[in-house]
Each structure stands twice: as C-alpha cells, then as structure tokens.
mmCIF file with all atom_site columns, C-alpha atoms in Angstrom:
data_model
loop_
_atom_site.group_PDB
_atom_site.id
_atom_site.type_symbol
_atom_site.label_atom_id
_atom_site.label_alt_id
_atom_site.label_comp_id
_atom_site.label_asym_id
_atom_site.label_entity_id
_atom_site.label_seq_id
_atom_site.pdbx_PDB_ins_code
_atom_site.Cartn_x
_atom_site.Cartn_y
_atom_site.Cartn_z
_atom_site.occupancy
_atom_site.B_iso_or_equiv
_atom_site.pdbx_formal_charge
_atom_site.auth_seq_id
_atom_site.auth_comp_id
_atom_site.auth_asym_id
_atom_site.auth_atom_id
_atom_site.pdbx_PDB_model_num
ATOM 1   C CA . MET A 1 1   ? 0.000   0.000  0.000   1.00 0.00 ? 29  MET A CA 1
ATOM 2   C CA . ALA A 1 2   ? 2.801   2.433  0.794   1.00 0.00 ? 30  ALA A CA 1
ATOM 3   C CA . ILE A 1 3   ? 4.233   2.016  -2.709  1.00 0.00 ? 31  ILE A CA 1
ATOM 4   C CA . ILE A 1 4   ? 0.890   2.893  -4.284  1.00 0.00 ? 32  ILE A CA 1
ATOM 5   C CA . PHE A 1 5   ? 0.606   5.923  -1.985  1.00 0.00 ? 33  PHE A CA 1
ATOM 6   C CA . MET A 1 6   ? 4.061   7.196  -2.982  1.00 0.00 ? 34  MET A CA 1
ATOM 7   C CA . VAL A 1 7   ? 3.273   6.755  -6.681  1.00 0.00 ? 35  VAL A CA 1
ATOM 8   C CA . CYS A 1 8   ? 0.096   8.760  -6.156  1.00 0.00 ? 36  CYS A CA 1
ATOM 9   C CA . LEU A 1 9   ? 2.028   11.543 -4.467  1.00 0.00 ? 37  LEU A CA 1
ATOM 10  C CA . HIS A 1 10  ? 4.499   11.604 -7.324  1.00 0.00 ? 38  HIS A CA 1
ATOM 11  C CA . ASP A 1 11  ? 1.988   11.453 -10.168 1.00 0.00 ? 39  ASP A CA 1
ATOM 12  C CA . GLY A 1 12  ? -0.785  13.331 -8.360  1.00 0.00 ? 40  GLY A CA 1
ATOM 13  C CA . LYS A 1 13  ? -3.514  11.279 -10.019 1.00 0.00 ? 41  LYS A CA 1
ATOM 14  C CA . CYS A 1 14  ? -6.756  11.313 -8.054  1.00 0.00 ? 42  CYS A CA 1
ATOM 15  C CA . ASN A 1 15  ? -7.915  7.957  -9.391  1.00 0.00 ? 43  ASN A CA 1
ATOM 16  C CA . CYS A 1 16  ? -4.901  6.194  -7.867  1.00 0.00 ? 44  CYS A CA 1
ATOM 17  C CA . ILE A 1 17  ? -5.562  7.837  -4.532  1.00 0.00 ? 45  ILE A CA 1
ATOM 18  C CA . TYR A 1 18  ? -9.260  6.925  -4.698  1.00 0.00 ? 46  TYR A CA 1
ATOM 19  C CA . PHE A 1 19  ? -8.706  3.249  -5.430  1.00 0.00 ? 47  PHE A CA 1
ATOM 20  C CA . HIS A 1 20  ? -5.927  3.054  -2.855  1.00 0.00 ? 48  HIS A CA 1
ATOM 21  C CA . VAL A 1 21  ? -8.158  4.550  -0.174  1.00 0.00 ? 49  VAL A CA 1
ATOM 22  C CA . ASP A 1 22  ? -11.082 2.392  -1.314  1.00 0.00 ? 50  ASP A CA 1
ATOM 23  C CA . SER A 1 23  ? -8.995  -0.762 -0.977  1.00 0.00 ? 51  SER A CA 1
ATOM 24  C CA . PHE A 1 24  ? -7.983  0.471  2.475   1.00 0.00 ? 52  PHE A CA 1
ATOM 25  C CA . ARG A 1 25  ? -11.662 0.982  3.295   1.00 0.00 ? 53  ARG A CA 1
ATOM 26  C CA . GLN A 1 26  ? -12.374 -2.648 2.445   1.00 0.00 ? 54  GLN A CA 1
ATOM 27  C CA . ILE A 1 27  ? -9.967  -3.667 5.213   1.00 0.00 ? 55  ILE A CA 1
ATOM 28  C CA . TYR A 1 28  ? -12.024 -1.483 7.569   1.00 0.00 ? 56  TYR A CA 1
ATOM 29  C CA . GLN A 1 29  ? -13.722 -4.530 9.115   1.00 0.00 ? 57  GLN A CA 1
ATOM 30  C CA . SER A 1 30  ? -10.403 -5.632 10.609  1.00 0.00 ? 58  SER A CA 1
ATOM 31  C CA . PRO A 1 31  ? -10.084 -5.318 14.417  1.00 0.00 ? 59  PRO A CA 1
ATOM 32  C CA . LYS A 1 32  ? -6.643  -3.767 13.857  1.00 0.00 ? 60  LYS A CA 1
ATOM 33  C CA . ILE A 1 33  ? -8.080  -0.749 12.077  1.00 0.00 ? 61  ILE A CA 1
ATOM 34  C CA . LEU A 1 34  ? -7.191  1.900  14.666  1.00 0.00 ? 62  LEU A CA 1
ATOM 35  C CA . PRO A 1 35  ? -3.458  1.061  14.770  1.00 0.00 ? 63  PRO A CA 1
ATOM 36  C CA . THR A 1 36  ? -3.449  0.908  10.965  1.00 0.00 ? 64  THR A CA 1
ATOM 37  C CA . ILE A 1 37  ? -5.088  4.321  10.710  1.00 0.00 ? 65  ILE A CA 1
ATOM 38  C CA . ALA A 1 38  ? -2.627  5.736  13.249  1.00 0.00 ? 66  ALA A CA 1
ATOM 39  C CA . VAL A 1 39  ? 0.333   4.410  11.259  1.00 0.00 ? 67  VAL A CA 1
ATOM 40  C CA . CYS A 1 40  ? -1.063  5.733  7.954   1.00 0.00 ? 68  CYS A CA 1
ATOM 41  C CA . ILE A 1 41  ? -1.700  9.168  9.431   1.00 0.00 ? 69  ILE A CA 1
ATOM 42  C CA . SER A 1 42  ? 1.774   9.216  10.972  1.00 0.00 ? 70  SER A CA 1
ATOM 43  C CA . VAL A 1 43  ? 3.360   8.279  7.643   1.00 0.00 ? 71  VAL A CA 1
ATOM 44  C CA . PHE A 1 44  ? 1.303   10.918 5.844   1.00 0.00 ? 72  PHE A CA 1
ATOM 45  C CA . ILE A 1 45  ? 2.301   13.607 8.350   1.00 0.00 ? 73  ILE A CA 1
ATOM 46  C CA . ALA A 1 46  ? 5.953   12.554 8.138   1.00 0.00 ? 74  ALA A CA 1
ATOM 47  C CA . ILE A 1 47  ? 5.864   12.730 4.328   1.00 0.00 ? 75  ILE A CA 1
ATOM 48  C CA . PHE A 1 48  ? 4.126   16.081 4.560   1.00 0.00 ? 76  PHE A CA 1
ATOM 49  C CA . TYR A 1 49  ? 6.822   17.580 6.803   1.00 0.00 ? 77  TYR A CA 1
ATOM 50  C CA . ILE A 1 50  ? 9.915   15.831 5.398   1.00 0.00 ? 78  ILE A CA 1
ATOM 51  C CA . SER A 1 51  ? 9.189   15.693 1.683   1.00 0.00 ? 79  SER A CA 1
ATOM 52  C CA . GLU A 1 52  ? 10.958  17.968 -0.780  1.00 0.00 ? 80  GLU A CA 1
ATOM 53  C CA . ASN A 1 53  ? 8.498   17.028 -3.547  1.00 0.00 ? 81  ASN A CA 1
ATOM 54  C CA . LYS A 1 54  ? 7.199   20.158 -5.289  1.00 0.00 ? 82  LYS A CA 1
ATOM 55  C CA . SER A 1 55  ? 3.565   19.039 -5.073  1.00 0.00 ? 83  SER A CA 1
ATOM 56  C CA . VAL A 1 56  ? 3.823   18.344 -1.357  1.00 0.00 ? 84  VAL A CA 1
ATOM 57  C CA . LEU A 1 57  ? 5.546   21.680 -0.741  1.00 0.00 ? 85  LEU A CA 1
ATOM 58  C CA . ARG A 1 58  ? 2.809   23.499 -2.697  1.00 0.00 ? 86  ARG A CA 1
ATOM 59  C CA . ALA A 1 59  ? 0.128   21.659 -0.725  1.00 0.00 ? 87  ALA A CA 1
ATOM 60  C CA . LYS A 1 60  ? 1.838   22.513 2.549   1.00 0.00 ? 88  LYS A CA 1
ATOM 61  C CA . LYS A 1 61  ? 2.033   26.214 1.664   1.00 0.00 ? 89  LYS A CA 1
ATOM 62  C CA . ILE A 1 62  ? -1.572  26.469 0.469   1.00 0.00 ? 90  ILE A CA 1
ATOM 63  C CA . ILE A 1 63  ? -2.990  24.519 3.441   1.00 0.00 ? 91  ILE A CA 1
ATOM 64  C CA . THR A 1 64  ? -1.075  26.672 5.915   1.00 0.00 ? 92  THR A CA 1
ATOM 65  C CA . ALA A 1 65  ? -2.212  29.862 4.182   1.00 0.00 ? 93  ALA A CA 1
ATOM 66  C CA . THR A 1 66  ? -5.833  28.678 3.912   1.00 0.00 ? 94  THR A CA 1
ATOM 67  C CA . LEU A 1 67  ? -6.027  28.070 7.653   1.00 0.00 ? 95  LEU A CA 1
ATOM 68  C CA . THR A 1 68  ? -5.446  31.808 8.170   1.00 0.00 ? 96  THR A CA 1
ATOM 69  C CA . LEU A 1 69  ? -8.337  32.711 5.787   1.00 0.00 ? 97  LEU A CA 1
ATOM 70  C CA . ASP A 1 70  ? -6.227  35.675 4.643   1.00 0.00 ? 98  ASP A CA 1
ATOM 71  C CA . GLU A 1 71  ? -6.916  36.038 0.921   1.00 0.00 ? 99  GLU A CA 1
ATOM 72  C CA . ASP A 1 72  ? -3.584  37.730 0.144   1.00 0.00 ? 100 ASP A CA 1
ATOM 73  C CA . LYS A 1 73  ? -1.583  35.020 1.935   1.00 0.00 ? 101 LYS A CA 1
ATOM 74  C CA . ILE A 1 74  ? -3.488  32.285 0.098   1.00 0.00 ? 102 ILE A CA 1
ATOM 75  C CA . LEU A 1 75  ? -2.864  33.888 -3.306  1.00 0.00 ? 103 LEU A CA 1
ATOM 76  C CA . SER A 1 76  ? 0.816   34.458 -2.587  1.00 0.00 ? 104 SER A CA 1
ATOM 77  C CA . ALA A 1 77  ? 1.246   30.872 -1.323  1.00 0.00 ? 105 ALA A CA 1
ATOM 78  C CA . ASP A 1 78  ? -0.050  29.327 -4.553  1.00 0.00 ? 106 ASP A CA 1
ATOM 79  C CA . GLY A 1 79  ? -1.738  31.200 -7.368  1.00 0.00 ? 107 GLY A CA 1
ATOM 80  C CA . SER A 1 80  ? -3.447  28.148 -8.834  1.00 0.00 ? 108 SER A CA 1
ATOM 81  C CA . GLY A 1 81  ? -4.847  26.864 -5.554  1.00 0.00 ? 109 GLY A CA 1
ATOM 82  C CA . GLY A 1 82  ? -5.625  30.386 -4.423  1.00 0.00 ? 110 GLY A CA 1
ATOM 83  C CA . SER A 1 83  ? -7.695  31.016 -7.548  1.00 0.00 ? 111 SER A CA 1
ATOM 84  C CA . ARG A 1 84  ? -9.996  28.200 -6.387  1.00 0.00 ? 112 ARG A CA 1
ATOM 85  C CA . ILE A 1 85  ? -10.027 28.899 -2.654  1.00 0.00 ? 113 ILE A CA 1
ATOM 86  C CA . VAL A 1 86  ? -10.190 32.706 -2.469  1.00 0.00 ? 114 VAL A CA 1
ATOM 87  C CA . PRO A 1 87  ? -13.368 33.093 -4.589  1.00 0.00 ? 115 PRO A CA 1
ATOM 88  C CA . THR A 1 88  ? -15.136 30.636 -2.287  1.00 0.00 ? 116 THR A CA 1
ATOM 89  C CA . ILE A 1 89  ? -14.061 32.681 0.745   1.00 0.00 ? 117 ILE A CA 1
ATOM 90  C CA . GLN A 1 90  ? -15.185 35.907 -0.945  1.00 0.00 ? 118 GLN A CA 1
ATOM 91  C CA . ALA A 1 91  ? -18.561 34.403 -1.845  1.00 0.00 ? 119 ALA A CA 1
ATOM 92  C CA . ALA A 1 92  ? -19.056 32.968 1.657   1.00 0.00 ? 120 ALA A CA 1
ATOM 93  C CA . LYS A 1 93  ? -18.833 36.508 3.036   1.00 0.00 ? 121 LYS A CA 1
ATOM 94  C CA . ILE A 1 94  ? -21.956 37.613 1.119   1.00 0.00 ? 122 ILE A CA 1
ATOM 95  C CA . LEU A 1 95  ? -24.090 34.458 1.380   1.00 0.00 ? 123 LEU A CA 1
ATOM 96  C CA . GLY A 1 96  ? -27.399 34.518 3.155   1.00 0.00 ? 124 GLY A CA 1
ATOM 97  C CA . VAL A 1 97  ? -30.810 32.853 3.225   1.00 0.00 ? 125 VAL A CA 1
ATOM 98  C CA . THR A 1 98  ? -33.062 35.729 4.217   1.00 0.00 ? 126 THR A CA 1
ATOM 99  C CA . SER A 1 99  ? -33.511 37.836 1.094   1.00 0.00 ? 127 SER A CA 1
ATOM 100 C CA . LYS A 1 100 ? -35.218 37.063 -2.199  1.00 0.00 ? 128 LYS A CA 1
ATOM 101 C CA . SER A 1 101 ? -31.852 37.247 -3.978  1.00 0.00 ? 129 SER A CA 1
ATOM 102 C CA . ASP A 1 102 ? -30.382 34.712 -1.533  1.00 0.00 ? 130 ASP A CA 1
ATOM 103 C CA . LEU A 1 103 ? -33.205 32.267 -2.198  1.00 0.00 ? 131 LEU A CA 1
ATOM 104 C CA . PHE A 1 104 ? -33.540 32.709 -5.960  1.00 0.00 ? 132 PHE A CA 1
ATOM 105 C CA . GLY A 1 105 ? -30.144 34.128 -6.903  1.00 0.00 ? 133 GLY A CA 1
ATOM 106 C CA . TYR A 1 106 ? -28.833 37.430 -8.116  1.00 0.00 ? 134 TYR A CA 1
ATOM 107 C CA . GLY A 1 107 ? -29.087 36.425 -11.772 1.00 0.00 ? 135 GLY A CA 1
ATOM 108 C CA . ILE A 1 108 ? -26.932 34.782 -14.408 1.00 0.00 ? 136 ILE A CA 1
ATOM 109 C CA . ASP A 1 109 ? -23.255 35.730 -14.077 1.00 0.00 ? 137 ASP A CA 1
ATOM 110 C CA . ALA A 1 110 ? -24.025 37.995 -11.119 1.00 0.00 ? 138 ALA A CA 1
ATOM 111 C CA . ASP A 1 111 ? -20.963 36.634 -9.332  1.00 0.00 ? 139 ASP A CA 1
ATOM 112 C CA . GLN A 1 112 ? -18.804 38.310 -11.978 1.00 0.00 ? 140 GLN A CA 1
ATOM 113 C CA . LYS A 1 113 ? -20.121 41.678 -10.822 1.00 0.00 ? 141 LYS A CA 1
ATOM 114 C CA . ILE A 1 114 ? -20.536 41.034 -7.076  1.00 0.00 ? 142 ILE A CA 1
ATOM 115 C CA . ILE A 1 115 ? -17.203 39.317 -6.359  1.00 0.00 ? 143 ILE A CA 1
ATOM 116 C CA . LYS A 1 116 ? -14.063 41.373 -6.944  1.00 0.00 ? 144 LYS A CA 1
ATOM 117 C CA . PRO A 1 117 ? -11.744 39.867 -9.573  1.00 0.00 ? 145 PRO A CA 1
ATOM 118 C CA . LEU A 1 118 ? -8.533  38.179 -8.492  1.00 0.00 ? 146 LEU A CA 1
ATOM 119 C CA . PRO A 1 119 ? -5.221  39.485 -9.814  1.00 0.00 ? 147 PRO A CA 1
ATOM 120 C CA . GLY A 1 120 ? -4.885  38.318 -13.418 1.00 0.00 ? 148 GLY A CA 1
ATOM 121 C CA . PHE A 1 121 ? -8.628  37.801 -13.879 1.00 0.00 ? 149 PHE A CA 1
ATOM 122 C CA . THR A 1 122 ? -10.960 40.255 -15.581 1.00 0.00 ? 150 THR A CA 1
ATOM 123 C CA . LYS A 1 123 ? -14.152 39.121 -13.847 1.00 0.00 ? 151 LYS A CA 1
ATOM 124 C CA . GLY A 1 124 ? -15.031 37.878 -10.392 1.00 0.00 ? 152 GLY A CA 1
ATOM 125 C CA . GLN A 1 125 ? -16.088 34.323 -9.609  1.00 0.00 ? 153 GLN A CA 1
ATOM 126 C CA . SER A 1 126 ? -17.742 32.725 -6.602  1.00 0.00 ? 154 SER A CA 1
ATOM 127 C CA . GLY A 1 127 ? -16.007 29.344 -6.476  1.00 0.00 ? 155 GLY A CA 1
ATOM 128 C CA . ALA A 1 128 ? -17.920 26.633 -4.673  1.00 0.00 ? 156 ALA A CA 1
ATOM 129 C CA . PHE A 1 129 ? -20.892 28.948 -4.189  1.00 0.00 ? 157 PHE A CA 1
ATOM 130 C CA . PHE A 1 130 ? -21.334 29.642 -7.908  1.00 0.00 ? 158 PHE A CA 1
ATOM 131 C CA . LEU A 1 131 ? -24.874 28.263 -7.971  1.00 0.00 ? 159 LEU A CA 1
ATOM 132 C CA . TRP A 1 132 ? -25.878 29.910 -4.698  1.00 0.00 ? 160 TRP A CA 1
ATOM 133 C CA . ILE A 1 133 ? -24.870 33.410 -5.828  1.00 0.00 ? 161 ILE A CA 1
ATOM 134 C CA . ASN A 1 134 ? -26.187 33.171 -9.399  1.00 0.00 ? 162 ASN A CA 1
ATOM 135 C CA . TYR A 1 135 ? -29.274 30.960 -9.027  1.00 0.00 ? 163 TYR A CA 1
ATOM 136 C CA . GLY A 1 136 ? -30.023 30.903 -5.304  1.00 0.00 ? 164 GLY A CA 1
ATOM 137 C CA . VAL A 1 137 ? -29.731 28.574 -2.359  1.00 0.00 ? 165 VAL A CA 1
ATOM 138 C CA . ILE A 1 138 ? -32.635 26.413 -3.544  1.00 0.00 ? 166 ILE A CA 1
ATOM 139 C CA . ILE A 1 139 ? -30.900 25.491 -6.822  1.00 0.00 ? 167 ILE A CA 1
ATOM 140 C CA . ALA A 1 140 ? -27.565 25.030 -5.029  1.00 0.00 ? 168 ALA A CA 1
ATOM 141 C CA . ILE A 1 141 ? -29.107 22.562 -2.569  1.00 0.00 ? 169 ILE A CA 1
ATOM 142 C CA . ILE A 1 142 ? -30.889 20.690 -5.375  1.00 0.00 ? 170 ILE A CA 1
ATOM 143 C CA . TRP A 1 143 ? -27.561 20.371 -7.267  1.00 0.00 ? 171 TRP A CA 1
ATOM 144 C CA . TRP A 1 144 ? -25.665 19.264 -4.161  1.00 0.00 ? 172 TRP A CA 1
ATOM 145 C CA . LEU A 1 145 ? -28.310 16.621 -3.361  1.00 0.00 ? 173 LEU A CA 1
ATOM 146 C CA . PHE A 1 146 ? -28.466 15.432 -6.985  1.00 0.00 ? 174 PHE A CA 1
ATOM 147 C CA . SER A 1 147 ? -24.711 15.028 -7.215  1.00 0.00 ? 175 SER A CA 1
ATOM 148 C CA . LEU A 1 148 ? -24.560 13.399 -3.770  1.00 0.00 ? 176 LEU A CA 1
ATOM 149 C CA . LYS A 1 149 ? -27.196 10.851 -4.830  1.00 0.00 ? 177 LYS A CA 1
ATOM 150 C CA . ILE A 1 150 ? -25.145 10.027 -7.914  1.00 0.00 ? 178 ILE A CA 1
ATOM 151 C CA . CYS A 1 151 ? -21.801 9.823  -6.116  1.00 0.00 ? 179 CYS A CA 1
ATOM 152 C CA . TYR A 1 152 ? -22.514 8.361  -2.705  1.00 0.00 ? 180 TYR A CA 1
ATOM 153 C CA . ILE A 1 153 ? -22.005 4.641  -2.344  1.00 0.00 ? 181 ILE A CA 1
ATOM 154 C CA . PRO A 1 154 ? -23.647 3.393  0.879   1.00 0.00 ? 182 PRO A CA 1
ATOM 155 C CA . GLY A 1 155 ? -21.025 2.302  3.368   1.00 0.00 ? 183 GLY A CA 1
ATOM 156 C CA . ASN A 1 156 ? -18.206 3.930  1.391   1.00 0.00 ? 184 ASN A CA 1
ATOM 157 C CA . PHE A 1 157 ? -16.925 7.043  3.139   1.00 0.00 ? 185 PHE A CA 1
ATOM 158 C CA . VAL A 1 158 ? -14.396 7.682  0.367   1.00 0.00 ? 186 VAL A CA 1
ATOM 159 C CA . SER A 1 159 ? -17.118 8.388  -2.208  1.00 0.00 ? 187 SER A CA 1
ATOM 160 C CA . LEU A 1 160 ? -18.577 10.998 0.149   1.00 0.00 ? 188 LEU A CA 1
ATOM 161 C CA . LEU A 1 161 ? -15.159 12.570 0.661   1.00 0.00 ? 189 LEU A CA 1
ATOM 162 C CA . ILE A 1 162 ? -14.454 12.731 -3.078  1.00 0.00 ? 190 ILE A CA 1
ATOM 163 C CA . TRP A 1 163 ? -17.905 14.228 -3.720  1.00 0.00 ? 191 TRP A CA 1
ATOM 164 C CA . PHE A 1 164 ? -17.223 16.949 -1.159  1.00 0.00 ? 192 PHE A CA 1
ATOM 165 C CA . LEU A 1 165 ? -13.724 17.721 -2.430  1.00 0.00 ? 193 LEU A CA 1
ATOM 166 C CA . ILE A 1 166 ? -14.708 17.848 -6.097  1.00 0.00 ? 194 ILE A CA 1
ATOM 167 C CA . LEU A 1 167 ? -17.798 19.949 -5.466  1.00 0.00 ? 195 LEU A CA 1
ATOM 168 C CA . PHE A 1 168 ? -16.030 22.482 -3.299  1.00 0.00 ? 196 PHE A CA 1
ATOM 169 C CA . SER A 1 169 ? -12.743 22.492 -5.204  1.00 0.00 ? 197 SER A CA 1
ATOM 170 C CA . TYR A 1 170 ? -14.204 23.106 -8.630  1.00 0.00 ? 198 TYR A CA 1
ATOM 171 C CA . GLY A 1 171 ? -17.359 25.000 -7.758  1.00 0.00 ? 199 GLY A CA 1
ATOM 172 C CA . GLY A 1 172 ? -20.302 24.859 -10.103 1.00 0.00 ? 200 GLY A CA 1
ATOM 173 C CA . PHE A 1 173 ? -21.459 22.240 -12.515 1.00 0.00 ? 201 PHE A CA 1
ATOM 174 C CA . ASN A 1 174 ? -19.941 23.704 -15.687 1.00 0.00 ? 202 ASN A CA 1
ATOM 175 C CA . ASN A 1 175 ? -16.599 21.962 -15.377 1.00 0.00 ? 203 ASN A CA 1
ATOM 176 C CA . GLN A 1 176 ? -15.438 18.774 -17.066 1.00 0.00 ? 204 GLN A CA 1
ATOM 177 C CA . ILE A 1 177 ? -13.728 17.541 -13.873 1.00 0.00 ? 205 ILE A CA 1
ATOM 178 C CA . VAL A 1 178 ? -17.023 17.636 -11.977 1.00 0.00 ? 206 VAL A CA 1
ATOM 179 C CA . TRP A 1 179 ? -18.902 15.796 -14.725 1.00 0.00 ? 207 TRP A CA 1
ATOM 180 C CA . MET A 1 180 ? -16.099 13.240 -15.125 1.00 0.00 ? 208 MET A CA 1
ATOM 181 C CA . THR A 1 181 ? -16.143 12.544 -11.387 1.00 0.00 ? 209 THR A CA 1
ATOM 182 C CA . LEU A 1 182 ? -19.928 12.160 -11.394 1.00 0.00 ? 210 LEU A CA 1
ATOM 183 C CA . THR A 1 183 ? -19.676 9.737  -14.305 1.00 0.00 ? 211 THR A CA 1
ATOM 184 C CA . ILE A 1 184 ? -16.862 7.676  -12.782 1.00 0.00 ? 212 ILE A CA 1
ATOM 185 C CA . LEU A 1 185 ? -18.489 7.410  -9.358  1.00 0.00 ? 213 LEU A CA 1
ATOM 186 C CA . TYR A 1 186 ? -21.894 6.587  -10.840 1.00 0.00 ? 214 TYR A CA 1
ATOM 187 C CA . THR A 1 187 ? -20.328 3.922  -13.055 1.00 0.00 ? 215 THR A CA 1
ATOM 188 C CA . TYR A 1 188 ? -18.378 2.481  -10.127 1.00 0.00 ? 216 TYR A CA 1
ATOM 189 C CA . LYS A 1 189 ? -21.568 2.487  -8.057  1.00 0.00 ? 217 LYS A CA 1
ATOM 190 C CA . TYR A 1 190 ? -23.521 0.750  -10.855 1.00 0.00 ? 218 TYR A CA 1
ATOM 191 C CA . ILE A 1 191 ? -20.889 -1.934 -11.537 1.00 0.00 ? 219 ILE A CA 1
ATOM 192 C CA . ARG A 1 192 ? -20.358 -2.636 -7.880  1.00 0.00 ? 220 ARG A CA 1
#
C-alpha cells in the first residue's frame, strides 16, 4: 500500500488515490483498524513535513495559508490553488438565506459583478458557491443533493469525501472535472 501511496504523491492522479483509499476501506472490518489508521496518518504527516516534492511543498504552503483565511496570503502561497479557494471565501462573506436574492439568486453571471476579480482575472467568480450566488440557495441545494445521490455509495466514506472535495474544489457544474467525477463514481456504483 505504501508504494501505491508514494506513486500517487508523485503522479498526483486522483484515481490512484481513490482506489488506494477504497482498498484500504475494504480492510475497515479488521479489528486492527485503529493502529493501521494511526500508522497511515503518521506516515502521511511525516511525508508532509519531510518531503521535498514540489507538489507536497505546494500543498503545505496552500494549506497553511488557507487556515489563516487571509486572501492575500493564500494567493501568494499558490496562485493556482488560491484562484480556487479565495473566490469561495469571498462568496461565503456575502451568502445569506433571508432575502429574495439569496433564495432565488442574483441572476446569471451575477458573481462576476458582485465578487471582486482576483489578480490576473478580468471578472469575479464565486467558487464553490457559484450556484448559490447566481441561481439561489434552492438550486444550489438541489444540485448538491443530486450530485450526492449520484456519487454516494452506501457504506463507502471515500465516495462521500471525493464528492465533497470535487464539489467544493471546482465549484459549479460547468466543469469537465465535476462531470467526469460524477460519471466515474456513478459507473463504479452501478458496476459494484
């Protein structure tokens, strides 16, 4: 298992990580699960602090900056990761459920006007809350429930984790990564 984990860190392919974690989940019934989890977490933390791998160093910088919730620190830590995280933070600051606009949205592409653009971008974006800002909380909840129904495999925590990460990493539904993940998880769920 450790070899597969290292290959995943090197290549950064989500599908390797998913199937590795899923195979680990299948061992979950073992009475030795807690020591195994403790060892895996310890190894992960050690790799996180010791590794000189560029991807791990980028992840370390962006995670540390994100914990501060300071938009400038997040953007300076990693521009690519920051361009996904900061819009979500900006949108979260204006979300609500009390007004008509909160319930039914501010209108198509309203996030481009409401959210200030990031450096290098000409228009604003609302990240994970794309649907909430543009179409309202009702549509956002319907989309989240629809995608959860497609992705969630009963008894498989990993599918729930991947659903959450993909939805909140890539935002709305108009992204090929989101649709690919929905298709893969639905197919896996069907075949299983």
